[in-house]
């Protein structure tokens, strides 16, 4: 079942970057095509499609109480896409911007597992295009040292009434048009492959892959974590960890069974990092 909605904001902005004539070339997604042959039983069973919203995570949160597990919100453009740490997430036409409402039976303290499952699914989906995508702790998908996908998980209530997993993939985007401050650190599937991808096919694979991980979260989290660890580019690297109160420098030596990053700090101490921005040092 899908419900097609017009954009919530009437003032059409064809491109987040004011270069609408370039992005108009990308054809709209057709939700019925995403659902045709989609073999999932939870994720994407209901898809809500918009041409333009501020943020799919916000739309998902506004309806989360009333929708079923796995309801997926997809849009062509976000005018106020949200990244982690309160950052803006540039979301022009051609990308894949979606949020999934989840209603798992787990305490909120375990919501990080959803992010790990989503990161693994996103990395595997991209790798199926013969791209050497890796995970940068905690949940960026990178190609080389450039980011191609970000994940923002937001939760509600201690007993996890619901969680919203927002996934943004720079798919058919000409990264030369990205804002200057992120241009050198970002890439897109189109840039890496030298041609655009079929976004409908990608979304189908991503939703199917995420459902696979979601269903095995309860009983097989250690296996998910092992696969995630295997794709983690951070281990062995010199890193800088930025938290609101501190900056830590050291070498990432691994992740523990909850996905926390273990750092051997330059002062010799071992730190366990559960949250923060991680920068891979170039040396
Ligand atoms: C990050 O790496 O900072 C997280 C980026 C998450 C972006 C996605 S795009 C779909 C969903 N809606 C949002 O506003 N953000 C997430």
GROMACS .gro file of C-alpha atoms and ligand atoms in nm:
model
  299
    1UNK     CA    1   0.000   0.000   0.000
    2UNK     CA    2   0.130   0.343  -0.073
    3UNK     CA    3  -0.010   0.686  -0.024
    4UNK     CA    4   0.117   0.958  -0.249
    5UNK     CA    5   0.125   1.303  -0.097
    6UNK     CA    6   0.199   1.637  -0.246
    7UNK     CA    7   0.473   1.838  -0.087
    8UNK     CA    8   0.382   1.984   0.249
    9UNK     CA    9   0.534   2.318   0.158
   10UNK     CA   10   0.374   2.490  -0.141
   11UNK     CA   11   0.673   2.705  -0.229
   12UNK     CA   12   0.844   2.482  -0.478
   13UNK     CA   13   1.220   2.486  -0.447
   14UNK     CA   14   1.352   2.273  -0.728
   15UNK     CA   15   1.697   2.250  -0.587
   16UNK     CA   16   1.842   2.295  -0.244
   17UNK     CA   17   2.136   2.465  -0.408
   18UNK     CA   18   1.945   2.698  -0.641
   19UNK     CA   19   2.048   2.503  -0.950
   20UNK     CA   20   1.710   2.355  -1.028
   21UNK     CA   21   1.768   2.328  -1.399
   22UNK     CA   22   2.031   2.062  -1.336
   23UNK     CA   23   1.830   1.850  -1.094
   24UNK     CA   24   1.508   1.861  -1.300
   25UNK     CA   25   1.673   1.604  -1.527
   26UNK     CA   26   1.628   1.335  -1.261
   27UNK     CA   27   1.289   1.164  -1.303
   28UNK     CA   28   1.067   1.133  -0.996
   29UNK     CA   29   1.050   0.807  -0.805
   30UNK     CA   30   0.729   0.613  -0.853
   31UNK     CA   31   0.630   0.449  -0.524
   32UNK     CA   32   0.417   0.181  -0.694
   33UNK     CA   33   0.734   0.072  -0.874
   34UNK     CA   34   0.923   0.046  -0.547
   35UNK     CA   35   0.654  -0.182  -0.408
   36UNK     CA   36   0.622  -0.393  -0.721
   37UNK     CA   37   0.809  -0.713  -0.637
   38UNK     CA   38   0.927  -0.581  -0.300
   39UNK     CA   39   0.949  -0.897  -0.097
   40UNK     CA   40   0.939  -0.757   0.254
   41UNK     CA   41   0.683  -0.827   0.524
   42UNK     CA   42   0.749  -0.520   0.742
   43UNK     CA   43   0.983  -0.258   0.598
   44UNK     CA   44   0.821  -0.059   0.318
   45UNK     CA   45   0.488  -0.244   0.335
   46UNK     CA   46   0.345   0.103   0.361
   47UNK     CA   47   0.528   0.378   0.175
   48UNK     CA   48   0.438   0.744   0.197
   49UNK     CA   49   0.584   0.940  -0.090
   50UNK     CA   50   0.634   1.316  -0.109
   51UNK     CA   51   0.786   1.540  -0.373
   52UNK     CA   52   0.928   1.772  -0.111
   53UNK     CA   53   0.932   1.790   0.267
   54UNK     CA   54   1.145   1.961   0.525
   55UNK     CA   55   1.276   1.632   0.664
   56UNK     CA   56   1.147   1.276   0.629
   57UNK     CA   57   1.251   1.213   0.991
   58UNK     CA   58   1.018   1.493   1.101
   59UNK     CA   59   0.733   1.363   0.885
   60UNK     CA   60   0.789   1.013   1.022
   61UNK     CA   61   0.790   1.139   1.383
   62UNK     CA   62   0.466   1.332   1.329
   63UNK     CA   63   0.281   1.016   1.226
   64UNK     CA   64   0.476   0.751   1.418
   65UNK     CA   65   0.211   0.685   1.684
   66UNK     CA   66  -0.050   0.597   1.425
   67UNK     CA   67   0.138   0.390   1.169
   68UNK     CA   68   0.254   0.032   1.159
   69UNK     CA   69   0.607  -0.098   1.209
   70UNK     CA   70   0.815  -0.047   0.896
   71UNK     CA   71   0.620   0.244   0.747
   72UNK     CA   72   0.860   0.424   0.517
   73UNK     CA   73   0.859   0.790   0.420
   74UNK     CA   74   1.037   0.880   0.097
   75UNK     CA   75   1.089   1.219  -0.064
   76UNK     CA   76   1.261   1.363  -0.369
   77UNK     CA   77   1.390   1.675  -0.192
   78UNK     CA   78   1.434   1.780   0.170
   79UNK     CA   79   1.445   2.151   0.235
   80UNK     CA   80   1.568   2.108   0.592
   81UNK     CA   81   1.727   1.764   0.594
   82UNK     CA   82   1.879   1.692   0.934
   83UNK     CA   83   2.215   1.535   1.004
   84UNK     CA   84   2.367   1.428   1.331
   85UNK     CA   85   2.495   1.683   1.578
   86UNK     CA   86   2.233   1.935   1.465
   87UNK     CA   87   2.383   1.972   1.119
   88UNK     CA   88   2.195   2.044   0.800
   89UNK     CA   89   2.188   1.752   0.556
   90UNK     CA   90   2.200   1.872   0.195
   91UNK     CA   91   1.921   1.682   0.019
   92UNK     CA   92   1.880   1.783  -0.346
   93UNK     CA   93   1.690   1.600  -0.618
   94UNK     CA   94   1.862   1.278  -0.722
   95UNK     CA   95   1.944   1.151  -0.373
   96UNK     CA   96   1.763   0.888  -0.170
   97UNK     CA   97   1.610   1.044   0.138
   98UNK     CA   98   1.397   0.813   0.345
   99UNK     CA   99   1.291   0.741   0.702
  100UNK     CA  100   1.156   0.421   0.847
  101UNK     CA  101   0.927   0.410   1.151
  102UNK     CA  102   1.020   0.110   1.365
  103UNK     CA  103   0.839  -0.037   1.662
  104UNK     CA  104   1.080  -0.295   1.796
  105UNK     CA  105   1.040  -0.466   2.132
  106UNK     CA  106   1.355  -0.337   2.295
  107UNK     CA  107   1.454  -0.075   2.552
  108UNK     CA  108   1.562   0.264   2.418
  109UNK     CA  109   1.912   0.193   2.548
  110UNK     CA  110   1.946  -0.062   2.268
  111UNK     CA  111   1.835   0.167   1.988
  112UNK     CA  112   2.198   0.193   1.875
  113UNK     CA  113   2.149  -0.161   1.743
  114UNK     CA  114   1.900  -0.029   1.488
  115UNK     CA  115   2.162   0.214   1.361
  116UNK     CA  116   2.419  -0.062   1.333
  117UNK     CA  117   2.171  -0.281   1.144
  118UNK     CA  118   2.084   0.009   0.911
  119UNK     CA  119   2.451   0.092   0.853
  120UNK     CA  120   2.529  -0.267   0.769
  121UNK     CA  121   2.233  -0.290   0.530
  122UNK     CA  122   2.330   0.037   0.359
  123UNK     CA  123   2.695  -0.065   0.323
  124UNK     CA  124   2.603  -0.407   0.182
  125UNK     CA  125   2.356  -0.249  -0.062
  126UNK     CA  126   2.622  -0.013  -0.195
  127UNK     CA  127   2.885  -0.288  -0.208
  128UNK     CA  128   2.653  -0.491  -0.433
  129UNK     CA  129   2.732  -0.226  -0.699
  130UNK     CA  130   3.097  -0.335  -0.679
  131UNK     CA  131   3.190  -0.026  -0.485
  132UNK     CA  132   3.427  -0.072  -0.191
  133UNK     CA  133   3.203   0.102   0.062
  134UNK     CA  134   3.308   0.086   0.427
  135UNK     CA  135   3.165   0.207   0.756
  136UNK     CA  136   3.316   0.496   0.946
  137UNK     CA  137   3.231   0.478   1.313
  138UNK     CA  138   2.966   0.532   1.429
  139UNK     CA  139   2.745   0.524   1.123
  140UNK     CA  140   2.872   0.691   0.808
  141UNK     CA  141   2.915   0.497   0.490
  142UNK     CA  142   3.229   0.604   0.309
  143UNK     CA  143   3.402   0.530  -0.018
  144UNK     CA  144   3.773   0.597   0.019
  145UNK     CA  145   3.761   0.880   0.269
  146UNK     CA  146   3.446   1.041   0.128
  147UNK     CA  147   3.101   1.007   0.275
  148UNK     CA  148   2.822   0.873   0.055
  149UNK     CA  149   2.552   0.791   0.311
  150UNK     CA  150   2.450   0.904   0.658
  151UNK     CA  151   2.208   0.760   0.912
  152UNK     CA  152   2.014   0.948   1.177
  153UNK     CA  153   1.825   0.742   1.435
  154UNK     CA  154   1.584   0.925   1.663
  155UNK     CA  155   1.392   0.758   1.943
  156UNK     CA  156   1.092   0.822   2.159
  157UNK     CA  157   1.048   0.711   2.521
  158UNK     CA  158   1.246   0.478   2.741
  159UNK     CA  159   1.054   0.169   2.640
  160UNK     CA  160   1.107   0.267   2.278
  161UNK     CA  161   0.753   0.339   2.167
  162UNK     CA  162   0.908   0.392   1.829
  163UNK     CA  163   1.234   0.476   1.659
  164UNK     CA  164   1.286   0.662   1.335
  165UNK     CA  165   1.578   0.549   1.123
  166UNK     CA  166   1.658   0.812   0.860
  167UNK     CA  167   1.888   0.713   0.576
  168UNK     CA  168   2.034   0.955   0.325
  169UNK     CA  169   2.224   0.826   0.023
  170UNK     CA  170   2.395   1.057  -0.225
  171UNK     CA  171   2.283   0.857  -0.526
  172UNK     CA  172   2.241   1.046  -0.854
  173UNK     CA  173   2.398   1.371  -0.745
  174UNK     CA  174   2.672   1.566  -0.915
  175UNK     CA  175   2.889   1.626  -0.610
  176UNK     CA  176   3.058   1.924  -0.777
  177UNK     CA  177   2.736   2.104  -0.695
  178UNK     CA  178   2.754   2.029  -0.323
  179UNK     CA  179   2.806   2.321  -0.085
  180UNK     CA  180   3.174   2.402  -0.066
  181UNK     CA  181   3.214   2.301   0.297
  182UNK     CA  182   3.123   1.937   0.226
  183UNK     CA  183   3.233   1.904  -0.138
  184UNK     CA  184   3.576   1.756  -0.066
  185UNK     CA  185   3.445   1.515   0.194
  186UNK     CA  186   3.147   1.379  -0.001
  187UNK     CA  187   3.089   1.157  -0.297
  188UNK     CA  188   2.789   1.002  -0.472
  189UNK     CA  189   2.712   0.670  -0.632
  190UNK     CA  190   2.687   0.846  -0.968
  191UNK     CA  191   3.033   1.001  -0.922
  192UNK     CA  192   3.185   0.667  -0.822
  193UNK     CA  193   3.020   0.462  -1.096
  194UNK     CA  194   3.042   0.721  -1.372
  195UNK     CA  195   2.672   0.677  -1.442
  196UNK     CA  196   2.344   0.720  -1.262
  197UNK     CA  197   2.183   0.429  -1.080
  198UNK     CA  198   1.824   0.309  -1.085
  199UNK     CA  199   1.705   0.459  -0.757
  200UNK     CA  200   1.394   0.239  -0.744
  201UNK     CA  201   1.610  -0.072  -0.762
  202UNK     CA  202   1.847   0.066  -0.498
  203UNK     CA  203   1.562   0.145  -0.258
  204UNK     CA  204   1.415  -0.204  -0.305
  205UNK     CA  205   1.752  -0.360  -0.221
  206UNK     CA  206   1.804  -0.129   0.076
  207UNK     CA  207   1.460  -0.198   0.227
  208UNK     CA  208   1.497  -0.572   0.171
  209UNK     CA  209   1.846  -0.571   0.320
  210UNK     CA  210   1.737  -0.367   0.619
  211UNK     CA  211   1.446  -0.598   0.688
  212UNK     CA  212   1.685  -0.893   0.685
  213UNK     CA  213   1.901  -0.728   0.953
  214UNK     CA  214   1.599  -0.601   1.148
  215UNK     CA  215   1.452  -0.950   1.174
  216UNK     CA  216   1.776  -1.100   1.306
  217UNK     CA  217   1.846  -0.817   1.552
  218UNK     CA  218   1.692  -0.997   1.848
  219UNK     CA  219   1.865  -1.331   1.825
  220UNK     CA  220   2.170  -1.262   1.612
  221UNK     CA  221   2.301  -0.922   1.712
  222UNK     CA  222   2.657  -1.060   1.769
  223UNK     CA  223   2.662  -1.184   1.408
  224UNK     CA  224   2.538  -0.846   1.280
  225UNK     CA  225   2.807  -0.676   1.484
  226UNK     CA  226   3.076  -0.907   1.346
  227UNK     CA  227   2.977  -0.826   0.987
  228UNK     CA  228   2.963  -0.457   1.073
  229UNK     CA  229   3.308  -0.478   1.235
  230UNK     CA  230   3.445  -0.643   0.924
  231UNK     CA  231   3.335  -0.342   0.715
  232UNK     CA  232   3.447  -0.084   0.970
  233UNK     CA  233   3.722   0.134   0.824
  234UNK     CA  234   3.793   0.304   1.158
  235UNK     CA  235   3.973   0.020   1.334
  236UNK     CA  236   4.350   0.065   1.319
  237UNK     CA  237   4.326   0.432   1.219
  238UNK     CA  238   4.448   0.737   1.405
  239UNK     CA  239   4.136   0.926   1.502
  240UNK     CA  240   4.014   1.246   1.654
  241UNK     CA  241   3.692   1.219   1.855
  242UNK     CA  242   3.497   1.538   1.910
  243UNK     CA  243   3.245   1.550   2.191
  244UNK     CA  244   3.070   1.861   2.319
  245UNK     CA  245   3.309   1.873   2.615
  246UNK     CA  246   3.632   1.706   2.495
  247UNK     CA  247   3.851   1.616   2.201
  248UNK     CA  248   4.036   1.287   2.215
  249UNK     CA  249   4.329   1.187   1.996
  250UNK     CA  250   4.452   0.833   1.962
  251UNK     CA  251   4.435   0.509   1.770
  252UNK     CA  252   4.110   0.317   1.723
  253UNK     CA  253   4.183  -0.036   1.836
  254UNK     CA  254   3.839  -0.190   1.794
  255UNK     CA  255   3.472  -0.188   1.893
  256UNK     CA  256   3.322  -0.371   2.187
  257UNK     CA  257   3.004  -0.584   2.190
  258UNK     CA  258   2.783  -0.278   2.204
  259UNK     CA  259   2.949  -0.104   1.911
  260UNK     CA  260   3.140   0.143   2.132
  261UNK     CA  261   3.475   0.253   1.990
  262UNK     CA  262   3.785   0.163   2.191
  263UNK     CA  263   4.066   0.418   2.163
  264UNK     CA  264   4.422   0.391   2.278
  265UNK     CA  265   4.474   0.757   2.356
  266UNK     CA  266   4.798   0.938   2.292
  267UNK     CA  267   4.845   0.970   2.668
  268UNK     CA  268   4.834   0.590   2.698
  269UNK     CA  269   4.487   0.559   2.849
  270UNK     CA  270   4.219   0.340   2.696
  271UNK     CA  271   3.888   0.517   2.637
  272UNK     CA  272   3.551   0.368   2.548
  273UNK     CA  273   3.356   0.606   2.323
  274UNK     CA  274   2.980   0.564   2.286
  275UNK     CA  275   2.902   0.883   2.095
  276UNK     CA  276   3.076   1.165   1.919
  277UNK     CA  277   3.214   1.274   1.587
  278UNK     CA  278   3.501   1.061   1.462
  279UNK     CA  279   3.756   1.202   1.221
  280UNK     CA  280   4.001   0.968   1.050
  281UNK     CA  281   4.341   1.134   1.055
  282UNK     CA  282   4.524   1.132   0.724
  283UNK     CA  283   4.849   1.007   0.884
  284LIG     C1  284   2.445   1.222   0.930
  284LIG     O1  285   2.535   1.154   0.883
  284LIG     O2  286   2.468   1.331   0.982
  284LIG     C2  287   2.303   1.172   0.923
  284LIG     C3  288   2.233   1.213   0.797
  284LIG     C4  289   2.094   1.157   0.784
  284LIG     C5  290   2.020   1.211   0.665
  284LIG     C6  291   1.888   1.143   0.644
  284LIG     S1  292   1.814   1.185   0.491
  284LIG     C7  293   1.664   1.113   0.539
  284LIG     C8  294   1.643   1.146   0.686
  284LIG     N1  295   1.577   1.274   0.703
  284LIG     C9  296   1.656   1.364   0.760
  284LIG     O3  297   1.624   1.482   0.785
  284LIG     N2  298   1.775   1.310   0.789
  284LIG    C10  299   1.781   1.171   0.750
   0.00000   0.00000   0.00000
